[in-house]
Amino acid sequence: TQGAPADVFASAAQKNMDSVVTAGLAASSTAFAKNVMEVVVPAANPARITALADLAKPGVKVALCQAEVPCGATAAKVFANAHLTVTPVTQEADVKATLAKVTLGEADAAVVYVTDALAAGDKVKAIEIPADVNASTAYPIAALKGSANAALAQAFVAYVLSADGRKVLADAGFAKP
């Protein structure tokens, strides 16, 4: 193995957790949070974007995550659900880089997770995506087998799944799974 030993594994993609369980490193996992997508625009909103459909208009510079990363795959589901064809001017390696294109004024809009929009604060204006076309990513968590701190790992997972843990997650913008 590479890297430091771990006691708990949490992921933004179920396929990563499935690999951990299949490899026998965890018995099972539990979804602990869900993250939905949101459109973000620069605070001044120079392109006057007011809705998801505006991202399909000619001349609108949209930043998206690459299709193979969770934020890109989830944004693609949103566009499919809304029957929109959006041609991005850039596809970034992760949601932070995608959001940065908007905060730096290099894109008119991006589709990112609600949590990232919230963390950006007043640097961006968030535009909600209607629930009937929105998509989400579930976040699974598991205590790892063979942990040197098995009791502590189980306690941490229990905390994350508790009412107190869910409140911390909700304050950061995560929804219940």
PDB file of C-alpha atoms in Angstrom:
ATOM      1  CA  THR A   1       0.000   0.000   0.000  1.00  0.00           C
ATOM      2  CA  GLN A   2       0.950   3.621  -0.417  1.00  0.00           C
ATOM      3  CA  GLY A   3       0.398   6.635   1.800  1.00  0.00           C
ATOM      4  CA  ALA A   4      -0.461   6.897   5.452  1.00  0.00           C
ATOM      5  CA  PRO A   5      -2.607   4.293   7.185  1.00  0.00           C
ATOM      6  CA  ALA A   6      -6.293   5.203   7.448  1.00  0.00           C
ATOM      7  CA  ASP A   7      -9.026   4.247   9.869  1.00  0.00           C
ATOM      8  CA  VAL A   8     -12.064   5.675   8.051  1.00  0.00           C
ATOM      9  CA  PHE A   9     -12.769   6.163   4.363  1.00  0.00           C
ATOM     10  CA  ALA A  10     -15.338   8.639   3.013  1.00  0.00           C
ATOM     11  CA  SER A  11     -15.834   9.426  -0.650  1.00  0.00           C
ATOM     12  CA  ALA A  12     -17.657  11.759  -2.997  1.00  0.00           C
ATOM     13  CA  ALA A  13     -18.202   8.829  -5.358  1.00  0.00           C
ATOM     14  CA  GLN A  14     -19.875   5.508  -4.598  1.00  0.00           C
ATOM     15  CA  LYS A  15     -17.646   3.747  -7.145  1.00  0.00           C
ATOM     16  CA  ASN A  16     -14.601   4.593  -5.019  1.00  0.00           C
ATOM     17  CA  MET A  17     -16.284   3.135  -1.945  1.00  0.00           C
ATOM     18  CA  ASP A  18     -17.359   0.070  -3.925  1.00  0.00           C
ATOM     19  CA  SER A  19     -13.688  -0.515  -4.781  1.00  0.00           C
ATOM     20  CA  VAL A  20     -12.764  -0.328  -1.081  1.00  0.00           C
ATOM     21  CA  VAL A  21     -15.503  -2.805  -0.105  1.00  0.00           C
ATOM     22  CA  THR A  22     -14.730  -5.143  -3.029  1.00  0.00           C
ATOM     23  CA  ALA A  23     -11.059  -5.160  -2.017  1.00  0.00           C
ATOM     24  CA  GLY A  24     -12.135  -6.305   1.453  1.00  0.00           C
ATOM     25  CA  LEU A  25     -10.882  -3.152   3.165  1.00  0.00           C
ATOM     26  CA  ALA A  26     -14.322  -2.351   4.618  1.00  0.00           C
ATOM     27  CA  ALA A  27     -17.318  -4.560   5.361  1.00  0.00           C
ATOM     28  CA  SER A  28     -19.891  -2.079   4.073  1.00  0.00           C
ATOM     29  CA  SER A  29     -20.607   1.621   3.837  1.00  0.00           C
ATOM     30  CA  THR A  30     -23.371   4.029   4.762  1.00  0.00           C
ATOM     31  CA  ALA A  31     -24.355   7.201   2.939  1.00  0.00           C
ATOM     32  CA  PHE A  32     -23.846  10.086   5.335  1.00  0.00           C
ATOM     33  CA  ALA A  33     -24.655  13.100   3.162  1.00  0.00           C
ATOM     34  CA  LYS A  34     -25.897  14.214  -0.211  1.00  0.00           C
ATOM     35  CA  ASN A  35     -24.779  17.190  -2.258  1.00  0.00           C
ATOM     36  CA  VAL A  36     -26.890  18.787  -4.971  1.00  0.00           C
ATOM     37  CA  MET A  37     -25.814  21.025  -7.809  1.00  0.00           C
ATOM     38  CA  GLU A  38     -26.209  24.775  -8.150  1.00  0.00           C
ATOM     39  CA  VAL A  39     -25.335  27.372 -10.775  1.00  0.00           C
ATOM     40  CA  VAL A  40     -22.864  30.015  -9.654  1.00  0.00           C
ATOM     41  CA  VAL A  41     -22.080  33.294 -11.367  1.00  0.00           C
ATOM     42  CA  PRO A  42     -19.714  36.122 -10.412  1.00  0.00           C
ATOM     43  CA  ALA A  43     -21.224  38.335  -7.716  1.00  0.00           C
ATOM     44  CA  ALA A  44     -21.878  41.139 -10.231  1.00  0.00           C
ATOM     45  CA  ASN A  45     -23.395  38.631 -12.712  1.00  0.00           C
ATOM     46  CA  PRO A  46     -22.234  40.483 -15.842  1.00  0.00           C
ATOM     47  CA  ALA A  47     -23.854  37.920 -18.185  1.00  0.00           C
ATOM     48  CA  ARG A  48     -27.220  38.410 -16.405  1.00  0.00           C
ATOM     49  CA  ILE A  49     -27.769  34.705 -15.860  1.00  0.00           C
ATOM     50  CA  THR A  50     -30.935  33.983 -13.904  1.00  0.00           C
ATOM     51  CA  ALA A  51     -31.688  30.307 -14.596  1.00  0.00           C
ATOM     52  CA  LEU A  52     -30.109  27.015 -15.585  1.00  0.00           C
ATOM     53  CA  ALA A  53     -31.428  27.365 -19.148  1.00  0.00           C
ATOM     54  CA  ASP A  54     -29.310  30.506 -19.616  1.00  0.00           C
ATOM     55  CA  LEU A  55     -26.202  28.300 -19.656  1.00  0.00           C
ATOM     56  CA  ALA A  56     -27.240  26.909 -23.051  1.00  0.00           C
ATOM     57  CA  LYS A  57     -27.414  30.355 -24.673  1.00  0.00           C
ATOM     58  CA  PRO A  58     -24.791  31.197 -27.310  1.00  0.00           C
ATOM     59  CA  GLY A  59     -21.885  33.243 -25.988  1.00  0.00           C
ATOM     60  CA  VAL A  60     -22.302  32.233 -22.332  1.00  0.00           C
ATOM     61  CA  LYS A  61     -18.937  31.069 -20.990  1.00  0.00           C
ATOM     62  CA  VAL A  62     -19.592  28.046 -18.792  1.00  0.00           C
ATOM     63  CA  ALA A  63     -17.041  26.190 -16.668  1.00  0.00           C
ATOM     64  CA  LEU A  64     -17.720  22.557 -15.788  1.00  0.00           C
ATOM     65  CA  CYS A  65     -15.846  19.751 -14.112  1.00  0.00           C
ATOM     66  CA  GLN A  66     -14.427  17.051 -16.368  1.00  0.00           C
ATOM     67  CA  ALA A  67     -16.976  14.331 -17.153  1.00  0.00           C
ATOM     68  CA  GLU A  68     -15.056  11.605 -15.311  1.00  0.00           C
ATOM     69  CA  VAL A  69     -15.080  13.349 -11.921  1.00  0.00           C
ATOM     70  CA  PRO A  70     -18.188  13.325  -9.700  1.00  0.00           C
ATOM     71  CA  CYS A  71     -19.068  17.009 -10.162  1.00  0.00           C
ATOM     72  CA  GLY A  72     -18.841  16.669 -13.952  1.00  0.00           C
ATOM     73  CA  ALA A  73     -20.899  13.487 -14.096  1.00  0.00           C
ATOM     74  CA  THR A  74     -23.537  15.023 -11.825  1.00  0.00           C
ATOM     75  CA  ALA A  75     -23.700  18.237 -13.877  1.00  0.00           C
ATOM     76  CA  ALA A  76     -24.187  16.093 -17.005  1.00  0.00           C
ATOM     77  CA  LYS A  77     -27.196  14.447 -15.305  1.00  0.00           C
ATOM     78  CA  VAL A  78     -28.641  17.896 -14.582  1.00  0.00           C
ATOM     79  CA  PHE A  79     -28.330  18.934 -18.231  1.00  0.00           C
ATOM     80  CA  ALA A  80     -29.835  15.635 -19.418  1.00  0.00           C
ATOM     81  CA  ASN A  81     -32.733  16.000 -16.964  1.00  0.00           C
ATOM     82  CA  ALA A  82     -33.336  19.563 -18.183  1.00  0.00           C
ATOM     83  CA  HIS A  83     -32.904  18.598 -21.871  1.00  0.00           C
ATOM     84  CA  LEU A  84     -30.181  21.219 -22.276  1.00  0.00           C
ATOM     85  CA  THR A  85     -27.053  21.164 -24.384  1.00  0.00           C
ATOM     86  CA  VAL A  86     -24.325  23.190 -22.719  1.00  0.00           C
ATOM     87  CA  THR A  87     -20.923  23.608 -24.343  1.00  0.00           C
ATOM     88  CA  PRO A  88     -18.338  24.553 -21.722  1.00  0.00           C
ATOM     89  CA  VAL A  89     -15.403  26.823 -22.477  1.00  0.00           C
ATOM     90  CA  THR A  90     -13.368  24.854 -19.931  1.00  0.00           C
ATOM     91  CA  GLN A  91     -13.556  21.523 -18.142  1.00  0.00           C
ATOM     92  CA  GLU A  92     -11.620  21.459 -14.907  1.00  0.00           C
ATOM     93  CA  ALA A  93     -10.119  18.612 -12.883  1.00  0.00           C
ATOM     94  CA  ASP A  94     -12.263  19.259  -9.809  1.00  0.00           C
ATOM     95  CA  VAL A  95     -14.996  21.439  -8.384  1.00  0.00           C
ATOM     96  CA  LYS A  96     -12.584  23.897  -6.713  1.00  0.00           C
ATOM     97  CA  ALA A  97     -10.887  24.672 -10.031  1.00  0.00           C
ATOM     98  CA  THR A  98     -14.281  24.973 -11.735  1.00  0.00           C
ATOM     99  CA  LEU A  99     -15.501  27.414  -9.102  1.00  0.00           C
ATOM    100  CA  ALA A 100     -12.265  29.401  -9.403  1.00  0.00           C
ATOM    101  CA  LYS A 101     -13.006  30.107 -13.081  1.00  0.00           C
ATOM    102  CA  VAL A 102     -16.088  32.039 -11.914  1.00  0.00           C
ATOM    103  CA  THR A 103     -14.504  33.775  -8.930  1.00  0.00           C
ATOM    104  CA  LEU A 104     -11.618  34.917 -11.145  1.00  0.00           C
ATOM    105  CA  GLY A 105     -14.037  36.234 -13.785  1.00  0.00           C
ATOM    106  CA  GLU A 106     -12.841  33.753 -16.418  1.00  0.00           C
ATOM    107  CA  ALA A 107     -16.308  32.204 -16.824  1.00  0.00           C
ATOM    108  CA  ASP A 108     -19.838  33.616 -16.752  1.00  0.00           C
ATOM    109  CA  ALA A 109     -21.153  30.614 -14.834  1.00  0.00           C
ATOM    110  CA  ALA A 110     -20.360  27.177 -13.474  1.00  0.00           C
ATOM    111  CA  VAL A 111     -22.306  24.237 -12.121  1.00  0.00           C
ATOM    112  CA  VAL A 112     -20.912  23.231  -8.731  1.00  0.00           C
ATOM    113  CA  TYR A 113     -22.116  21.641  -5.516  1.00  0.00           C
ATOM    114  CA  VAL A 114     -24.226  23.713  -3.134  1.00  0.00           C
ATOM    115  CA  THR A 115     -21.506  23.281  -0.501  1.00  0.00           C
ATOM    116  CA  ASP A 116     -18.905  24.879  -2.773  1.00  0.00           C
ATOM    117  CA  ALA A 117     -21.214  27.746  -3.678  1.00  0.00           C
ATOM    118  CA  LEU A 118     -21.858  28.333   0.031  1.00  0.00           C
ATOM    119  CA  ALA A 119     -18.128  28.218   0.838  1.00  0.00           C
ATOM    120  CA  ALA A 120     -17.404  30.840  -1.850  1.00  0.00           C
ATOM    121  CA  GLY A 121     -19.505  33.330   0.100  1.00  0.00           C
ATOM    122  CA  ASP A 122     -20.084  36.719  -1.477  1.00  0.00           C
ATOM    123  CA  LYS A 123     -17.609  36.058  -4.304  1.00  0.00           C
ATOM    124  CA  VAL A 124     -20.442  34.376  -6.209  1.00  0.00           C
ATOM    125  CA  LYS A 125     -24.184  34.550  -6.605  1.00  0.00           C
ATOM    126  CA  ALA A 126     -25.883  31.167  -6.412  1.00  0.00           C
ATOM    127  CA  ILE A 127     -28.819  30.260  -8.642  1.00  0.00           C
ATOM    128  CA  GLU A 128     -30.839  27.280  -7.481  1.00  0.00           C
ATOM    129  CA  ILE A 129     -31.469  24.469  -9.930  1.00  0.00           C
ATOM    130  CA  PRO A 130     -35.102  23.285  -9.809  1.00  0.00           C
ATOM    131  CA  ALA A 131     -35.459  20.041  -7.850  1.00  0.00           C
ATOM    132  CA  ASP A 132     -37.234  18.268 -10.714  1.00  0.00           C
ATOM    133  CA  VAL A 133     -34.102  18.490 -12.900  1.00  0.00           C
ATOM    134  CA  ASN A 134     -31.358  18.654 -10.276  1.00  0.00           C
ATOM    135  CA  ALA A 135     -29.035  15.747  -9.517  1.00  0.00           C
ATOM    136  CA  SER A 136     -27.008  14.796  -6.497  1.00  0.00           C
ATOM    137  CA  THR A 137     -23.988  12.887  -5.293  1.00  0.00           C
ATOM    138  CA  ALA A 138     -24.197  10.638  -2.247  1.00  0.00           C
ATOM    139  CA  TYR A 139     -21.213  10.457   0.090  1.00  0.00           C
ATOM    140  CA  PRO A 140     -20.541   7.040   1.664  1.00  0.00           C
ATOM    141  CA  ILE A 141     -18.425   6.433   4.780  1.00  0.00           C
ATOM    142  CA  ALA A 142     -16.957   3.277   6.305  1.00  0.00           C
ATOM    143  CA  ALA A 143     -14.661   2.260   9.119  1.00  0.00           C
ATOM    144  CA  LEU A 144     -11.793   0.301   7.586  1.00  0.00           C
ATOM    145  CA  LYS A 145     -10.964  -3.293   8.522  1.00  0.00           C
ATOM    146  CA  GLY A 146      -7.609  -3.713  10.158  1.00  0.00           C
ATOM    147  CA  SER A 147      -7.639  -0.207  11.596  1.00  0.00           C
ATOM    148  CA  ALA A 148      -5.157   0.300  14.408  1.00  0.00           C
ATOM    149  CA  ASN A 149      -7.867   2.451  16.024  1.00  0.00           C
ATOM    150  CA  ALA A 150     -10.984   0.363  15.306  1.00  0.00           C
ATOM    151  CA  ALA A 151     -13.058   1.628  18.255  1.00  0.00           C
ATOM    152  CA  LEU A 152     -12.215   5.247  17.456  1.00  0.00           C
ATOM    153  CA  ALA A 153     -12.994   4.683  13.769  1.00  0.00           C
ATOM    154  CA  GLN A 154     -16.407   3.224  14.641  1.00  0.00           C
ATOM    155  CA  ALA A 155     -17.057   6.130  17.029  1.00  0.00           C
ATOM    156  CA  PHE A 156     -16.166   8.667  14.337  1.00  0.00           C
ATOM    157  CA  VAL A 157     -18.500   7.026  11.803  1.00  0.00           C
ATOM    158  CA  ALA A 158     -21.240   6.950  14.453  1.00  0.00           C
ATOM    159  CA  TYR A 159     -20.711  10.668  15.125  1.00  0.00           C
ATOM    160  CA  VAL A 160     -20.889  11.556  11.421  1.00  0.00           C
ATOM    161  CA  LEU A 161     -24.190   9.629  11.189  1.00  0.00           C
ATOM    162  CA  SER A 162     -25.591  11.141  14.413  1.00  0.00           C
ATOM    163  CA  ALA A 163     -27.923  14.131  14.705  1.00  0.00           C
ATOM    164  CA  ASP A 164     -24.966  16.305  15.806  1.00  0.00           C
ATOM    165  CA  GLY A 165     -22.878  15.169  12.841  1.00  0.00           C
ATOM    166  CA  ARG A 166     -25.738  15.765  10.418  1.00  0.00           C
ATOM    167  CA  LYS A 167     -26.181  19.287  11.816  1.00  0.00           C
ATOM    168  CA  VAL A 168     -22.516  20.070  11.115  1.00  0.00           C
ATOM    169  CA  LEU A 169     -22.983  18.747   7.574  1.00  0.00           C
ATOM    170  CA  ALA A 170     -26.232  20.671   7.075  1.00  0.00           C
ATOM    171  CA  ASP A 171     -24.545  23.891   8.211  1.00  0.00           C
ATOM    172  CA  ALA A 172     -21.978  23.310   5.446  1.00  0.00           C
ATOM    173  CA  GLY A 173     -24.749  22.879   2.849  1.00  0.00           C
ATOM    174  CA  PHE A 174     -25.019  19.103   2.691  1.00  0.00           C
ATOM    175  CA  ALA A 175     -28.452  17.458   2.506  1.00  0.00           C
ATOM    176  CA  LYS A 176     -29.512  14.244   4.193  1.00  0.00           C
ATOM    177  CA  PRO A 177     -28.808  11.161   2.068  1.00  0.00           C
TER     178      PRO A 177
END
